[in-house]
XYZ file of C-alpha atoms in Angstrom:
344
model
C 4.629 18.511 -33.514
C 4.071 21.928 -33.421
C 1.540 24.432 -34.689
C 3.047 24.100 -38.224
C 3.417 20.106 -38.587
C 7.357 20.521 -37.619
C 9.494 18.426 -35.095
C 9.920 20.681 -32.035
C 13.327 20.395 -30.449
C 14.455 20.032 -27.014
C 12.840 23.821 -25.866
C 10.861 24.316 -28.191
C 7.515 23.533 -26.210
C 8.436 25.752 -23.614
C 9.356 28.924 -26.044
C 6.404 27.773 -28.297
C 4.145 27.978 -24.679
C 6.218 31.514 -23.783
C 5.044 32.613 -26.938
C 1.673 31.079 -26.900
C 1.277 33.303 -23.755
C 2.386 36.726 -25.489
C -0.108 36.548 -27.684
C -2.561 35.691 -25.105
C -1.118 39.179 -22.767
C -2.168 40.648 -26.006
C -5.349 39.754 -27.377
C -5.807 39.555 -23.633
C -6.743 35.890 -22.575
C -5.346 35.058 -19.053
C -3.110 32.653 -18.445
C -5.004 30.262 -16.385
C -7.960 29.557 -18.888
C -3.810 29.027 -20.936
C -2.710 27.011 -18.492
C -5.919 24.842 -18.310
C -6.346 24.547 -22.216
C -2.632 22.446 -21.683
C -3.467 20.565 -19.139
C -0.691 22.555 -16.815
C -0.579 23.132 -12.469
C 1.385 24.158 -10.087
C 3.936 21.841 -9.739
C 3.713 22.240 -5.827
C 0.107 21.362 -5.779
C -1.405 19.096 -3.437
C -3.603 16.665 -4.982
C -7.178 15.452 -3.834
C -7.039 13.435 -1.184
C -9.634 10.421 -3.023
C -7.769 11.875 -6.144
C -4.227 11.161 -3.811
C -5.337 7.298 -2.343
C -6.515 6.683 -5.671
C -3.330 7.068 -7.531
C -1.938 4.609 -4.538
C -4.749 2.256 -5.410
C -3.296 1.875 -8.815
C 0.260 1.916 -8.341
C -0.492 -0.964 -6.031
C 1.481 -3.678 -8.276
C 4.385 -1.503 -8.362
C 4.293 -1.553 -4.112
C 3.870 -5.237 -3.899
C 6.954 -5.785 -6.882
C 9.014 -3.136 -4.934
C 8.588 -5.026 -1.484
C 9.227 -8.182 -2.929
C 12.414 -7.126 -4.059
C 13.872 -5.693 -1.645
C 12.851 -8.711 1.171
C 14.556 -10.566 -1.492
C 17.600 -8.241 -1.959
C 17.843 -7.620 1.651
C 19.628 -10.975 2.945
C 21.929 -10.901 -0.361
C 25.290 -10.169 1.216
C 24.678 -12.169 4.195
C 25.513 -16.320 3.636
C 22.529 -17.630 5.144
C 20.091 -15.620 3.299
C 16.817 -14.971 3.986
C 16.778 -17.544 7.059
C 17.885 -14.202 9.377
C 14.677 -12.818 9.141
C 13.709 -16.147 11.594
C 16.923 -15.956 13.311
C 17.071 -12.360 14.756
C 13.775 -12.934 16.823
C 14.385 -16.745 17.927
C 18.008 -14.835 19.345
C 15.481 -12.514 20.603
C 13.093 -14.796 22.261
C 16.100 -17.190 23.596
C 17.629 -13.892 25.122
C 14.863 -13.469 26.554
C 13.657 -16.347 28.175
C 16.903 -16.673 30.222
C 17.202 -12.666 31.284
C 13.476 -13.567 32.175
C 12.320 -17.052 32.208
C 15.324 -18.171 34.338
C 16.376 -15.008 36.059
C 13.519 -12.516 37.223
C 10.991 -15.562 36.939
C 8.256 -14.060 35.022
C 7.265 -16.750 33.726
C 4.942 -18.200 36.622
C 1.764 -17.790 36.084
C 2.084 -18.955 33.007
C 1.788 -22.482 32.084
C 3.452 -22.144 28.092
C 6.121 -19.448 29.041
C 8.027 -20.646 25.804
C 5.277 -20.508 23.590
C 3.859 -17.379 25.475
C 7.041 -15.416 25.186
C 7.842 -16.548 21.268
C 4.712 -15.040 20.406
C 5.014 -11.733 22.045
C 8.370 -11.176 20.312
C 7.612 -12.049 17.030
C 4.048 -10.050 16.882
C 5.910 -7.458 18.243
C 8.457 -7.215 16.204
C 6.581 -7.755 13.364
C 5.158 -2.915 14.753
C 8.598 -2.722 15.508
C 10.218 -2.876 12.512
C 6.959 -1.302 10.671
C 7.415 2.066 12.734
C 11.965 1.699 12.812
C 11.917 1.324 8.361
C 9.136 3.332 8.521
C 11.358 6.084 10.053
C 13.683 6.457 7.463
C 11.702 5.412 4.894
C 11.177 9.280 2.917
C 15.625 9.621 3.422
C 16.517 6.018 2.143
C 14.522 6.459 -0.748
C 15.412 10.183 -1.664
C 16.780 9.486 -5.103
C 14.089 7.458 -6.313
C 11.756 10.155 -5.215
C 13.629 12.648 -7.229
C 14.070 10.522 -10.113
C 10.370 8.922 -10.269
C 6.616 10.886 -9.898
C 4.747 8.875 -7.785
C 2.468 9.030 -4.491
C 5.652 8.808 -1.738
C 2.727 7.446 0.478
C 3.950 4.176 -2.103
C 6.693 4.062 0.195
C 5.496 3.144 3.473
C 3.049 0.962 2.083
C 5.314 -1.230 0.869
C 7.981 -1.624 3.139
C 4.843 -2.574 5.761
C 4.642 -5.153 3.115
C 7.743 -6.251 3.440
C 8.199 -6.767 7.713
C 4.489 -8.432 7.015
C 6.199 -11.148 4.862
C 8.711 -11.676 6.667
C 6.309 -11.956 9.760
C 4.554 -14.650 7.428
C 7.609 -16.489 6.644
C 8.452 -16.801 10.776
C 5.144 -17.896 11.362
C 6.250 -20.833 10.377
C 8.663 -21.083 13.082
C 5.806 -19.808 15.736
C 3.208 -22.232 14.586
C 6.217 -24.980 14.543
C 7.312 -24.228 17.957
C 3.878 -23.306 19.493
C 2.564 -26.670 18.288
C 5.992 -28.402 19.815
C 5.371 -26.967 23.341
C 2.166 -29.099 23.210
C -0.759 -26.722 22.364
C -3.192 -28.164 19.525
C -4.286 -27.592 16.256
C -8.242 -25.377 17.042
C -10.764 -23.842 15.341
C -9.021 -20.928 17.148
C -6.510 -20.273 14.870
C -8.714 -19.246 12.462
C -9.098 -16.081 14.764
C -5.582 -15.252 13.417
C -6.026 -14.050 10.327
C -8.029 -11.083 11.455
C -5.400 -10.079 13.760
C -2.401 -9.709 11.612
C -4.124 -8.194 9.079
C -6.252 -5.246 11.852
C -2.112 -4.940 12.789
C -1.302 -4.783 9.344
C -3.731 -2.024 9.135
C -2.100 -0.405 12.000
C 1.416 -0.429 11.260
C 0.516 0.866 8.207
C -0.686 4.394 9.987
C 2.115 4.276 11.611
C 4.698 4.208 9.504
C 2.463 6.651 7.136
C 3.471 9.265 10.141
C 6.651 8.192 11.301
C 7.455 8.752 7.505
C 6.857 12.275 7.851
C 8.060 13.106 11.489
C 11.379 11.204 9.948
C 11.334 13.449 6.487
C 11.442 16.602 8.459
C 14.086 15.358 11.081
C 16.512 12.548 11.309
C 17.694 12.983 14.802
C 13.908 11.441 15.115
C 15.353 7.703 13.698
C 17.775 7.758 16.081
C 15.395 8.383 18.764
C 12.740 5.942 18.013
C 14.340 2.463 18.065
C 14.976 3.841 21.898
C 11.841 5.111 22.418
C 10.749 1.208 20.701
C 12.256 -0.432 23.417
C 11.263 1.159 26.130
C 7.351 -0.022 25.028
C 7.986 -3.465 24.464
C 8.991 -3.817 28.099
C 5.179 -2.291 28.859
C 3.239 -4.100 26.625
C 3.727 -8.045 27.960
C 5.684 -9.026 25.750
C 7.989 -11.122 28.472
C 5.515 -11.750 31.349
C 1.629 -11.680 31.624
C 0.166 -8.374 31.957
C -3.460 -10.005 34.458
C -0.502 -11.678 36.840
C 1.019 -8.684 37.674
C 0.528 -7.928 41.626
C -2.415 -7.322 43.114
C -1.075 -3.650 44.296
C -0.737 -2.684 41.347
C -3.701 -0.006 39.785
C -6.576 -1.255 37.777
C -6.579 1.854 36.061
C -2.549 0.951 35.615
C -3.180 -2.337 34.551
C -5.888 -1.391 31.501
C -3.158 1.214 30.290
C -0.487 -1.482 29.334
C -3.324 -4.331 28.721
C -5.455 -1.547 26.026
C -2.036 -0.631 24.286
C -1.445 -1.672 20.181
C 0.976 -3.883 20.745
C -0.225 -5.613 24.206
C -3.507 -5.872 22.603
C -2.552 -7.367 19.225
C -0.023 -9.911 21.230
C -3.037 -10.241 23.392
C -5.387 -11.473 20.403
C -2.595 -13.770 18.946
C -2.145 -16.226 21.897
C -5.534 -16.353 22.201
C -5.704 -17.188 18.969
C -3.045 -19.796 19.104
C -2.832 -21.099 22.647
C -4.827 -23.252 24.148
C -3.243 -22.884 27.769
C -3.669 -18.603 27.433
C -7.852 -19.762 26.639
C -7.473 -21.684 29.748
C -5.946 -20.133 32.276
C -7.505 -16.439 31.066
C -8.991 -14.694 33.872
C -12.968 -15.580 34.003
C -12.339 -18.836 31.830
C -13.893 -20.524 35.306
C -17.009 -19.061 37.679
C -15.248 -16.580 40.285
C -14.033 -18.086 43.138
C -12.430 -15.901 45.868
C -9.980 -18.376 47.771
C -8.405 -19.577 44.975
C -8.312 -15.874 43.264
C -6.841 -15.152 45.888
C -4.244 -18.167 46.224
C -3.210 -16.959 42.328
C -2.553 -13.735 43.732
C -0.422 -15.557 46.219
C 1.551 -17.974 44.422
C 1.413 -17.681 40.803
C -0.218 -20.639 40.094
C -1.076 -20.785 36.257
C -4.929 -23.229 36.536
C -6.031 -21.049 39.800
C -6.190 -17.719 37.458
C -9.166 -18.025 35.020
C -10.956 -18.374 38.023
C -10.710 -14.657 38.684
C -12.653 -11.750 37.787
C -11.509 -11.071 34.220
C -10.407 -7.330 34.032
C -10.106 -7.095 29.975
C -12.782 -9.511 28.059
C -11.781 -11.136 25.075
C -14.508 -9.056 23.148
C -13.565 -6.019 24.749
C -9.592 -6.587 23.433
C -11.281 -7.030 19.704
C -13.135 -3.647 20.016
C -9.513 -1.960 20.808
C -7.877 -3.574 18.018
C -9.988 -2.526 15.254
C -10.444 1.242 16.898
C -6.565 1.215 17.171
C -6.164 -0.370 13.549
C -8.599 2.497 12.081
C -8.089 5.430 14.064
C -3.563 5.021 12.961
C -4.330 4.686 9.405
C -6.964 6.986 8.719
C -4.497 10.025 11.168
C -1.826 8.517 9.085
C -3.286 8.970 5.951
C -4.202 12.299 6.797
C -1.361 13.177 7.934
C 1.431 12.166 5.362
C -1.385 12.919 2.501
C -0.909 17.905 4.373
C 3.251 17.320 2.919
C 2.843 15.195 0.436
C 4.570 18.439 -2.197
C 6.911 18.338 0.481
C 9.144 15.894 0.003
C 11.534 15.537 -2.086
C 12.450 19.209 -2.321
C 16.262 20.666 -2.334
């Protein structure tokens, strides 16, 4: 309705505001006060961080619904449908077992290599897919971004949630393999809950960072899979970092052990594999002779008599630190460029 109680035709509000702006110029009323009166603000203005995070939280139902719908529709055209969520990491595990377990003998020093390998493949795939989809999320949803007004951070959150839902489904297969290879079901399995929460937190932060980087440079999405493939070979997915040759400098082993993917893989193995806990360095009192024999023969049970280079408590601290630092950095980095997304 206009000031005179009449319906305003399309463009009428703009004409009315323009008229009032002219009146304001005549009467000396600042345009800033007129804009404040109607609740107007520059479209390019970046919201405050707290306000922005509040808006993201208010759209949590949208994030969950969008992630669920995308997860269901992702494999609708494939005959096996959702089974590909499980078949893909299983096929990767089979290839790695043939190449590294049989040909390169990477299973030396590991009691239950099947459970060890499958756990590493499944857990790393969660981080890998989160980063890959994060690097393309803004360009892939440009139509949605331009059509609706919502915090753009909802999209990386939703895509990581899609990967988390797929991980939970694949976990059923992982549990069957681990139990089927002789690992017992113990209270340590409860540690899997905080481990996955920390990993998911880290993945959200990494996806936010990659979403901003990928939005500005399309070539990044082509480079990311290659970098992740290299990363996979340096985080102990197919081999035990503790079983690497003794000649390798200790600082190099620490770098490999404390990288984020390796931390969450190790914590998962520690939770669900009793053999991994029993053979871990430091599980038994130090014995120089047995430790030397392990370094020479790679007999898994003798590894427990070696000095631990990294303790489980240090891994937990590293996992918490990586999750918090990456999430905070991702939120701040993405928020600073919020108003750039969807232009053009």
